[in-house]
Tab-separated table of C-alpha atoms in Angstrom:
chain	number	residue	atom	x	y	z
A	1	MET	CA	-19.396	-38.962	11.294
A	2	ALA	CA	-22.818	-38.126	9.975
A	3	GLY	CA	-23.083	-36.866	6.415
A	4	LYS	CA	-24.600	-33.622	5.272
A	5	PRO	CA	-28.302	-33.093	5.910
A	6	LYS	CA	-30.342	-33.972	2.832
A	7	LEU	CA	-33.441	-31.967	1.948
A	8	TYR	CA	-36.322	-33.420	-0.059
A	9	TYR	CA	-38.546	-30.807	-1.653
A	10	PHE	CA	-39.226	-28.925	-4.862
A	11	ASP	CA	-36.649	-26.694	-6.551
A	12	GLY	CA	-38.224	-23.608	-5.051
A	13	ARG	CA	-38.991	-21.865	-1.788
A	14	GLY	CA	-42.192	-23.124	-0.199
A	15	LYS	CA	-41.963	-24.457	3.341
A	16	MET	CA	-38.404	-25.695	2.829
A	17	GLU	CA	-36.899	-22.242	2.338
A	18	SER	CA	-36.830	-21.376	6.041
A	19	ILE	CA	-34.975	-24.655	6.653
A	20	ARG	CA	-32.399	-23.706	4.024
A	21	TRP	CA	-32.035	-20.294	5.666
A	22	LEU	CA	-31.475	-21.753	9.131
A	23	LEU	CA	-28.956	-24.345	7.989
A	24	ALA	CA	-27.095	-21.656	6.048
A	25	ALA	CA	-27.131	-19.341	9.077
A	26	ALA	CA	-25.586	-22.146	11.138
A	27	GLY	CA	-22.888	-22.596	8.505
A	28	VAL	CA	-24.070	-26.114	7.680
A	29	GLU	CA	-23.655	-27.489	4.180
A	30	PHE	CA	-26.580	-29.526	2.901
A	31	GLU	CA	-27.658	-31.544	-0.103
A	32	GLU	CA	-30.987	-31.416	-1.895
A	33	GLU	CA	-33.104	-33.839	-3.874
A	34	PHE	CA	-35.683	-31.983	-5.922
A	35	LEU	CA	-39.068	-33.535	-6.517
A	36	GLU	CA	-39.888	-33.188	-10.207
A	37	THR	CA	-42.199	-36.145	-10.847
A	38	ARG	CA	-45.142	-37.787	-9.175
A	39	GLU	CA	-43.150	-41.032	-9.198
A	40	GLN	CA	-40.431	-39.554	-6.979
A	41	TYR	CA	-43.054	-38.441	-4.480
A	42	GLU	CA	-44.818	-41.806	-4.493
A	43	LYS	CA	-41.517	-43.594	-3.957
A	44	LEU	CA	-40.993	-41.581	-0.771
A	45	LEU	CA	-44.536	-42.381	0.311
A	46	GLN	CA	-44.195	-46.091	-0.382
A	47	GLY	CA	-40.841	-46.207	1.355
A	48	GLY	CA	-42.377	-44.867	4.543
A	49	SER	CA	-40.185	-41.771	4.587
A	50	LEU	CA	-43.068	-39.297	4.862
A	51	LEU	CA	-44.751	-39.863	8.216
A	52	PHE	CA	-47.703	-37.617	7.412
A	53	GLN	CA	-47.522	-38.124	3.634
A	54	GLN	CA	-46.131	-34.673	2.959
A	55	VAL	CA	-42.912	-32.747	2.422
A	56	PRO	CA	-40.643	-31.031	3.481
A	57	MET	CA	-38.581	-33.992	4.634
A	58	VAL	CA	-35.032	-33.727	5.926
A	59	GLU	CA	-32.593	-36.552	6.579
A	60	ILE	CA	-30.396	-35.465	9.470
A	61	ASP	CA	-28.503	-37.309	12.201
A	62	GLY	CA	-30.003	-40.641	11.205
A	63	MET	CA	-33.571	-39.336	11.265
A	64	LYS	CA	-36.076	-38.678	8.506
A	65	MET	CA	-37.752	-35.589	9.877
A	66	VAL	CA	-41.017	-34.100	8.671
A	67	GLN	CA	-43.117	-31.182	9.964
A	68	THR	CA	-41.371	-27.908	9.216
A	69	ARG	CA	-41.540	-26.514	12.741
A	70	ALA	CA	-40.045	-29.684	14.254
A	71	ILE	CA	-37.194	-29.619	11.729
A	72	LEU	CA	-36.476	-25.951	12.401
A	73	SER	CA	-36.588	-26.432	16.185
A	74	TYR	CA	-34.121	-29.314	15.955
A	75	ILE	CA	-31.694	-27.363	13.789
A	76	ALA	CA	-31.944	-24.290	16.030
A	77	GLY	CA	-31.270	-26.370	19.138
A	78	LYS	CA	-28.428	-28.359	17.570
A	79	TYR	CA	-26.562	-25.276	16.394
A	80	ASN	CA	-27.080	-23.014	19.426
A	81	LEU	CA	-29.591	-20.719	17.750
A	82	TYR	CA	-32.377	-21.391	20.275
A	83	GLY	CA	-31.509	-19.223	23.284
A	84	LYS	CA	-29.681	-20.029	26.514
A	85	ASP	CA	-32.654	-20.987	28.688
A	86	LEU	CA	-36.358	-21.819	28.654
A	87	LYS	CA	-37.438	-18.168	28.818
A	88	GLU	CA	-35.343	-17.198	25.807
A	89	ARG	CA	-36.610	-20.241	23.925
A	90	ALA	CA	-40.184	-19.184	24.654
A	91	LEU	CA	-39.492	-15.694	23.284
A	92	ILE	CA	-37.860	-17.155	20.175
A	93	ASP	CA	-40.877	-19.429	19.657
A	94	MET	CA	-43.211	-16.447	20.074
A	95	TYR	CA	-41.346	-14.279	17.574
A	96	VAL	CA	-40.931	-17.129	15.079
A	97	GLY	CA	-44.650	-17.859	15.405
A	98	GLY	CA	-45.540	-14.276	14.566
A	99	THR	CA	-43.173	-14.255	11.622
A	100	ASP	CA	-44.653	-17.559	10.445
A	101	ASP	CA	-48.096	-15.969	10.406
A	102	LEU	CA	-46.815	-13.220	8.130
A	103	MET	CA	-44.991	-15.692	5.890
A	104	GLY	CA	-48.179	-17.717	5.617
A	105	PHE	CA	-49.812	-14.861	3.730
A	106	ILE	CA	-46.989	-15.059	1.178
A	107	LEU	CA	-46.592	-18.832	0.879
A	108	MET	CA	-49.558	-19.451	-1.395
A	109	PHE	CA	-49.122	-16.199	-3.354
A	110	PRO	CA	-47.584	-17.898	-6.437
A	111	PHE	CA	-50.630	-20.156	-6.806
A	112	LEU	CA	-53.168	-17.317	-7.022
A	113	SER	CA	-54.764	-15.840	-10.116
A	114	ALA	CA	-53.443	-12.493	-11.373
A	115	GLU	CA	-56.437	-10.673	-9.901
A	116	ASP	CA	-56.119	-12.398	-6.544
A	117	LYS	CA	-52.376	-11.719	-6.484
A	118	GLU	CA	-52.938	-7.981	-6.548
A	119	LYS	CA	-55.423	-8.219	-3.681
A	120	GLN	CA	-53.093	-10.463	-1.699
A	121	ARG	CA	-50.101	-8.188	-2.332
A	122	ALA	CA	-51.959	-5.273	-0.760
A	123	PHE	CA	-53.118	-7.515	2.096
A	124	ILE	CA	-49.543	-8.708	2.796
A	125	VAL	CA	-48.151	-5.174	2.888
A	126	GLU	CA	-51.002	-3.960	5.092
A	127	LYS	CA	-50.540	-6.764	7.621
A	128	ALA	CA	-46.752	-6.377	7.625
A	129	THR	CA	-46.862	-2.627	8.242
A	130	SER	CA	-49.785	-2.514	10.669
A	131	ARG	CA	-49.310	-5.677	12.747
A	132	TYR	CA	-45.972	-7.476	12.446
A	133	PHE	CA	-43.278	-4.911	11.685
A	134	PRO	CA	-44.482	-2.493	14.393
A	135	ALA	CA	-44.192	-5.316	16.935
A	136	TYR	CA	-40.594	-6.096	16.046
A	137	GLU	CA	-39.739	-2.402	15.766
A	138	LYS	CA	-40.951	-1.980	19.359
A	139	VAL	CA	-39.027	-5.018	20.635
A	140	LEU	CA	-35.772	-3.743	19.150
A	141	LYS	CA	-36.344	-0.181	20.329
A	142	ASP	CA	-37.359	-1.162	23.869
A	143	HIS	CA	-34.372	-3.359	24.656
A	144	GLY	CA	-31.854	-1.464	22.515
A	145	GLN	CA	-29.949	-4.590	21.547
A	146	ASP	CA	-28.748	-5.854	18.195
A	147	PHE	CA	-30.783	-9.072	18.207
A	148	LEU	CA	-34.345	-9.988	19.093
A	149	VAL	CA	-33.595	-12.262	22.061
A	150	GLY	CA	-30.834	-12.194	24.700
A	151	ASN	CA	-28.576	-10.019	22.551
A	152	ASN	CA	-27.423	-13.173	20.763
A	153	PHE	CA	-27.990	-14.239	17.181
A	154	SER	CA	-30.843	-16.744	17.065
A	155	TRP	CA	-33.407	-18.479	14.898
A	156	ALA	CA	-35.775	-15.552	15.519
A	157	ASP	CA	-33.369	-13.159	13.774
A	158	VAL	CA	-32.896	-15.464	10.786
A	159	HIS	CA	-36.636	-15.942	10.375
A	160	LEU	CA	-37.417	-12.237	10.616
A	161	LEU	CA	-34.792	-11.295	8.018
A	162	GLU	CA	-36.209	-13.891	5.641
A	163	ALA	CA	-39.702	-12.453	6.124
A	164	ILE	CA	-38.519	-8.848	5.656
A	165	LEU	CA	-36.907	-9.715	2.337
A	166	MET	CA	-40.037	-11.581	1.220
A	167	VAL	CA	-42.249	-8.568	1.941
A	168	GLU	CA	-39.769	-6.227	0.262
A	169	GLU	CA	-40.245	-8.288	-2.889
A	170	LYS	CA	-43.889	-7.200	-2.764
A	171	LYS	CA	-43.113	-3.545	-1.887
A	172	SER	CA	-39.491	-2.445	-1.996
A	173	ASP	CA	-39.813	0.485	0.425
A	174	VAL	CA	-41.917	-1.352	3.008
A	175	LEU	CA	-39.372	-0.609	5.777
A	176	SER	CA	-39.384	3.154	5.163
A	177	GLY	CA	-41.212	3.812	8.429
A	178	PHE	CA	-39.235	1.332	10.516
A	179	PRO	CA	-35.714	2.599	11.307
A	180	GLN	CA	-34.998	-0.144	13.849
A	181	LEU	CA	-35.838	-2.832	11.302
A	182	GLN	CA	-33.757	-1.103	8.641
A	183	ALA	CA	-30.743	-1.275	10.951
A	184	PHE	CA	-31.611	-4.843	11.953
A	185	LYS	CA	-31.779	-5.912	8.308
A	186	ALA	CA	-28.333	-4.417	7.650
A	187	ARG	CA	-26.810	-6.062	10.746
A	188	ILE	CA	-28.174	-9.534	10.160
A	189	SER	CA	-27.439	-9.440	6.431
A	190	SER	CA	-23.777	-8.724	7.193
A	191	ILE	CA	-23.266	-11.809	9.398
A	192	PRO	CA	-20.816	-13.901	7.319
A	193	PRO	CA	-22.899	-17.079	6.729
A	194	ILE	CA	-26.010	-14.979	6.026
A	195	LYS	CA	-24.073	-12.688	3.713
A	196	LYS	CA	-22.815	-15.757	1.857
A	197	PHE	CA	-26.342	-17.174	1.547
A	198	LEU	CA	-27.575	-13.892	0.082
A	199	GLN	CA	-24.972	-13.963	-2.698
A	200	PRO	CA	-25.783	-15.248	-6.207
A	201	GLY	CA	-25.030	-18.928	-6.632
A	202	SER	CA	-26.081	-19.982	-3.125
A	203	GLN	CA	-28.823	-22.520	-2.377
A	204	ARG	CA	-31.275	-19.728	-1.647
A	205	LYS	CA	-34.213	-20.033	-4.041
A	206	PRO	CA	-35.563	-17.206	-6.234
A	207	VAL	CA	-39.087	-15.824	-6.234
A	208	PRO	CA	-41.356	-18.729	-7.276
A	209	ASP	CA	-42.143	-18.713	-10.993
A	210	ASP	CA	-44.683	-20.495	-13.196
A	211	LYS	CA	-42.420	-23.523	-13.607
A	212	TYR	CA	-42.257	-24.013	-9.847
A	213	VAL	CA	-46.027	-23.683	-9.523
A	214	GLU	CA	-46.653	-26.188	-12.307
A	215	THR	CA	-44.205	-28.694	-10.806
A	216	VAL	CA	-45.861	-28.502	-7.386
A	217	ARG	CA	-49.316	-28.865	-8.912
A	218	ARG	CA	-48.230	-31.865	-10.977
A	219	VAL	CA	-46.379	-33.722	-8.232
A	220	LEU	CA	-49.025	-33.125	-5.562
A	221	ARG	CA	-51.923	-33.353	-8.039
A	222	MET	CA	-53.250	-29.941	-7.092
A	223	TYR	CA	-55.782	-29.350	-9.849
A	224	HIS	CA	-57.941	-26.745	-8.150
A	225	ASP	CA	-57.106	-23.044	-7.822
A	226	MET	CA	-55.643	-21.921	-4.545
A	227	LYS	CA	-57.452	-18.998	-2.954
A	228	ALA	CA	-56.101	-16.289	-0.703
A	229	ASN	CA	-56.679	-16.492	3.028
């Protein structure tokens, strides 16, 4: 019997957080090895574990998987969170892709200067409320179902809840004009494995702090300032 999936990344959110979310949603226990030194990272490189010389990397089912989207797709398919047919899978991919675009505006936020953070915060909220949240509000309203695709819990639902909570960290009342998404957030948050993941003490990571930023910069040798998109 295969062991628990093992995640190789920093002790923080970044691109690995969505993988943690999806594994947790599937009720799968996982282990983590946190990269804290350049030497750890170089050991992975020299050992041939990082196909494209970058993390996240996940050991699962005898594979060393890289590329976040490939990892997420595999987990979703393995644990029946990827729809019942090709059409549903296409819709899930479409919704996850849109949510990814929104998350991308947030991903590099911790690495910005204080001035750029304020600009990016406003940009994130504007994009969420004018482009992404209205789209999902319409999907939920039009089909009148509890979930985004096929009236079954899927990767798309997990990803959207993660994104909603990330944007709420930038503006707590961001869902005030979106009643469908408010109800969606409550429904998905109450699903037992999700509810467990949202409790203190889980493997969900907190908002990235200065220590996380410094660790990433040191390990990856990122010496230049990151700019907003």
